[in-house]
Amino acid sequence: MFIRKLSSAVILGIAGSFVCAPLAHAATTVIPSTSFSSYSTLESYWAYLYPWGSDHNGSARMKGSSSDHSNIVVASNTLSLIATPTSNPNPPTSSSNPHPAIHYASGAIHAKSQITVTAANSYTISGEFSAPTVRGTWPAFWLTAVNGWPPEADIGEWKGTANNWYNTFNTSSIVRSDLVSWPTDLSFHALKVVLTAQPNNADVKLQFYMDNVLRATQYGQGFVGKPMWLIVNLQMEGSAGSPGPTGTTTYKIRNVVVTRSGS
Ligand SMILES: *[C@@H]1O[C@H](CO)[C@@H](O)[C@H](O)[C@H]1NC(C)=O
Ligand SMILES: *[C@@H]1O[C@H](CO)[C@@H](O)[C@H](O)[C@H]1NC(C)=O
């Protein structure tokens, strides 16, 4: 009954928009909600690890490939990034600043499509997240510059406390951060950002949502026209404090959707 009503409403909606608003509002799906339905769909929209490799500024070294799914798993339309301690008495150090010792093997993926906001388009990026919040766990869902740095904008960044941080970096020291409290029970909650060029065609407005409620609006200086990577990773320690967990940590992500309206 509910489904019948819903589908007639959808049909009416489509018919209505066809009459009132043709093609002008057409949106292109860059990443569909099904990208975590199998390893083959994962690999058509995402690549393993960070765009620059396995290391960043925490104590996890990312590991994964089409033949190694110990830290990057898809099942039931859900991506699981899994951090496991590496008990090495003489650990290697990260190749990225500030070169922390590696204490975990973990997972990261990045979207194959780059995100470039222009005066002629806007992007909506959303997903649902079950994020660990205990000390030393540093999961994220974020955008970072393809060339140089910034731009960086963090849609999801949990730094070992019961908060999600929305951040936009103009420079390394000029940063806007807005915190929203995040449940610690590992339940899934939705995050979304809408990115649009400002009228000056240089800056980008970022509207950040949690569970479909607008929670923060930030502005990125000069972000228009600059390509960005979309990354999902489970980093450890670093900004999230230490020591991190002695057992396995899992960060789950589902229903990631990226759409672009305009060109
Ligand atoms: C970053 O730059 C934008 C555009 O100039 C500005 O609106 C915003 O306030 C700046 N952010 C911070 C933290 O100053
Ligand atoms: C790690 O790098 C990210 C992205 O460049 C930056 O936002 C963050 O502040 C850095 N944190 C530490 C602890 O180095």
PDB file of N, CA, C and O in Angstrom, residues 11 21-22 35 67 73 93 133 137 139 152 155 159 171 177 196 241 254 258 261:
ATOM      1  N   ILE A  11       5.843   9.194  -9.782  1.00  0.00           N
ATOM      2  CA  ILE A  11       5.461   9.395 -11.190  1.00  0.00           C
ATOM      3  C   ILE A  11       4.928  10.814 -11.394  1.00  0.00           C
ATOM      4  O   ILE A  11       5.330  11.513 -12.319  1.00  0.00           O
ATOM      5  N   ALA A  21      10.278  22.037 -15.432  1.00  0.00           N
ATOM      6  CA  ALA A  21      11.724  22.281 -15.343  1.00  0.00           C
ATOM      7  C   ALA A  21      12.471  21.234 -16.157  1.00  0.00           C
ATOM      8  O   ALA A  21      13.070  20.327 -15.608  1.00  0.00           O
ATOM      9  N   PRO A  22      12.434  21.321 -17.452  1.00  0.00           N
ATOM     10  CA  PRO A  22      13.183  20.356 -18.249  1.00  0.00           C
ATOM     11  C   PRO A  22      14.678  20.590 -18.094  1.00  0.00           C
ATOM     12  O   PRO A  22      15.087  21.564 -17.482  1.00  0.00           O
ATOM     13  N   SER A  35      27.891   1.555  -5.431  1.00  0.00           N
ATOM     14  CA  SER A  35      29.323   1.335  -5.703  1.00  0.00           C
ATOM     15  C   SER A  35      29.973   0.327  -4.751  1.00  0.00           C
ATOM     16  O   SER A  35      31.043  -0.187  -5.050  1.00  0.00           O
ATOM     17  N   SER A  67      43.532  -8.080  -5.118  1.00  0.00           N
ATOM     18  CA  SER A  67      43.787  -9.431  -4.600  1.00  0.00           C
ATOM     19  C   SER A  67      44.047  -9.437  -3.084  1.00  0.00           C
ATOM     20  O   SER A  67      44.428 -10.458  -2.532  1.00  0.00           O
ATOM     21  N   VAL A  73      36.911  -4.185   2.741  1.00  0.00           N
ATOM     22  CA  VAL A  73      35.943  -5.254   2.480  1.00  0.00           C
ATOM     23  C   VAL A  73      34.640  -4.632   1.997  1.00  0.00           C
ATOM     24  O   VAL A  73      34.201  -3.619   2.560  1.00  0.00           O
ATOM     25  N   THR A  93      58.543   3.776   9.757  1.00  0.00           N
ATOM     26  CA  THR A  93      57.854   5.048   9.951  1.00  0.00           C
ATOM     27  C   THR A  93      57.147   5.446   8.656  1.00  0.00           C
ATOM     28  O   THR A  93      57.538   5.037   7.559  1.00  0.00           O
ATOM     29  N   THR A 133      34.732   6.183  17.516  1.00  0.00           N
ATOM     30  CA  THR A 133      35.060   7.476  18.137  1.00  0.00           C
ATOM     31  C   THR A 133      36.003   7.315  19.325  1.00  0.00           C
ATOM     32  O   THR A 133      36.228   8.264  20.064  1.00  0.00           O
ATOM     33  N   THR A 137      41.381   6.489  17.069  1.00  0.00           N
ATOM     34  CA  THR A 137      40.728   6.116  15.806  1.00  0.00           C
ATOM     35  C   THR A 137      40.413   7.396  15.047  1.00  0.00           C
ATOM     36  O   THR A 137      39.851   8.332  15.601  1.00  0.00           O
ATOM     37  N   PRO A 139      38.883   8.007  11.587  1.00  0.00           N
ATOM     38  CA  PRO A 139      38.239   7.805  10.290  1.00  0.00           C
ATOM     39  C   PRO A 139      37.916   9.142   9.620  1.00  0.00           C
ATOM     40  O   PRO A 139      37.784  10.169  10.308  1.00  0.00           O
ATOM     41  N   GLU A 152      41.283  21.719   0.926  1.00  0.00           N
ATOM     42  CA  GLU A 152      40.873  20.541   1.690  1.00  0.00           C
ATOM     43  C   GLU A 152      39.553  20.867   2.370  1.00  0.00           C
ATOM     44  O   GLU A 152      39.394  21.966   2.931  1.00  0.00           O
ATOM     45  N   ILE A 155      34.290  16.328   5.305  1.00  0.00           N
ATOM     46  CA  ILE A 155      32.845  16.146   5.483  1.00  0.00           C
ATOM     47  C   ILE A 155      32.623  15.304   6.726  1.00  0.00           C
ATOM     48  O   ILE A 155      31.725  15.557   7.525  1.00  0.00           O
ATOM     49  N   LYS A 159      38.004  12.440  15.491  1.00  0.00           N
ATOM     50  CA  LYS A 159      39.361  12.429  16.031  1.00  0.00           C
ATOM     51  C   LYS A 159      39.389  11.848  17.435  1.00  0.00           C
ATOM     52  O   LYS A 159      39.882  12.481  18.368  1.00  0.00           O
ATOM     53  N   THR A 171      44.157  27.987   4.320  1.00  0.00           N
ATOM     54  CA  THR A 171      45.601  27.748   4.404  1.00  0.00           C
ATOM     55  C   THR A 171      45.761  26.765   5.560  1.00  0.00           C
ATOM     56  O   THR A 171      44.764  26.410   6.210  1.00  0.00           O
ATOM     57  N   SER A 177      36.402  25.196  11.471  1.00  0.00           N
ATOM     58  CA  SER A 177      35.942  23.880  11.923  1.00  0.00           C
ATOM     59  C   SER A 177      34.631  24.050  12.668  1.00  0.00           C
ATOM     60  O   SER A 177      34.508  24.939  13.511  1.00  0.00           O
ATOM     61  N   THR A 196      28.972  24.741  -3.975  1.00  0.00           N
ATOM     62  CA  THR A 196      28.587  25.624  -5.077  1.00  0.00           C
ATOM     63  C   THR A 196      29.543  26.812  -5.137  1.00  0.00           C
ATOM     64  O   THR A 196      30.013  27.293  -4.099  1.00  0.00           O
ATOM     65  N   GLY A 241      44.825  11.147  18.926  1.00  0.00           N
ATOM     66  CA  GLY A 241      45.401  10.763  20.216  1.00  0.00           C
ATOM     67  C   GLY A 241      46.007   9.378  20.177  1.00  0.00           C
ATOM     68  O   GLY A 241      45.834   8.625  19.226  1.00  0.00           O
ATOM     69  N   ARG A 254      28.193   3.315   3.799  1.00  0.00           N
ATOM     70  CA  ARG A 254      27.259   2.793   2.794  1.00  0.00           C
ATOM     71  C   ARG A 254      26.546   3.959   2.109  1.00  0.00           C
ATOM     72  O   ARG A 254      26.575   5.100   2.602  1.00  0.00           O
ATOM     73  N   VAL A 258      27.544  10.579  -5.235  1.00  0.00           N
ATOM     74  CA  VAL A 258      28.074  11.875  -5.686  1.00  0.00           C
ATOM     75  C   VAL A 258      27.307  12.255  -6.940  1.00  0.00           C
ATOM     76  O   VAL A 258      27.244  11.471  -7.903  1.00  0.00           O
ATOM     77  N   SER A 261      25.289  18.721 -10.681  1.00  0.00           N
ATOM     78  CA  SER A 261      24.293  19.367 -11.529  1.00  0.00           C
ATOM     79  C   SER A 261      25.025  20.418 -12.355  1.00  0.00           C
ATOM     80  O   SER A 261      26.064  20.950 -11.933  1.00  0.00           O
TER      81      SER A 261
END
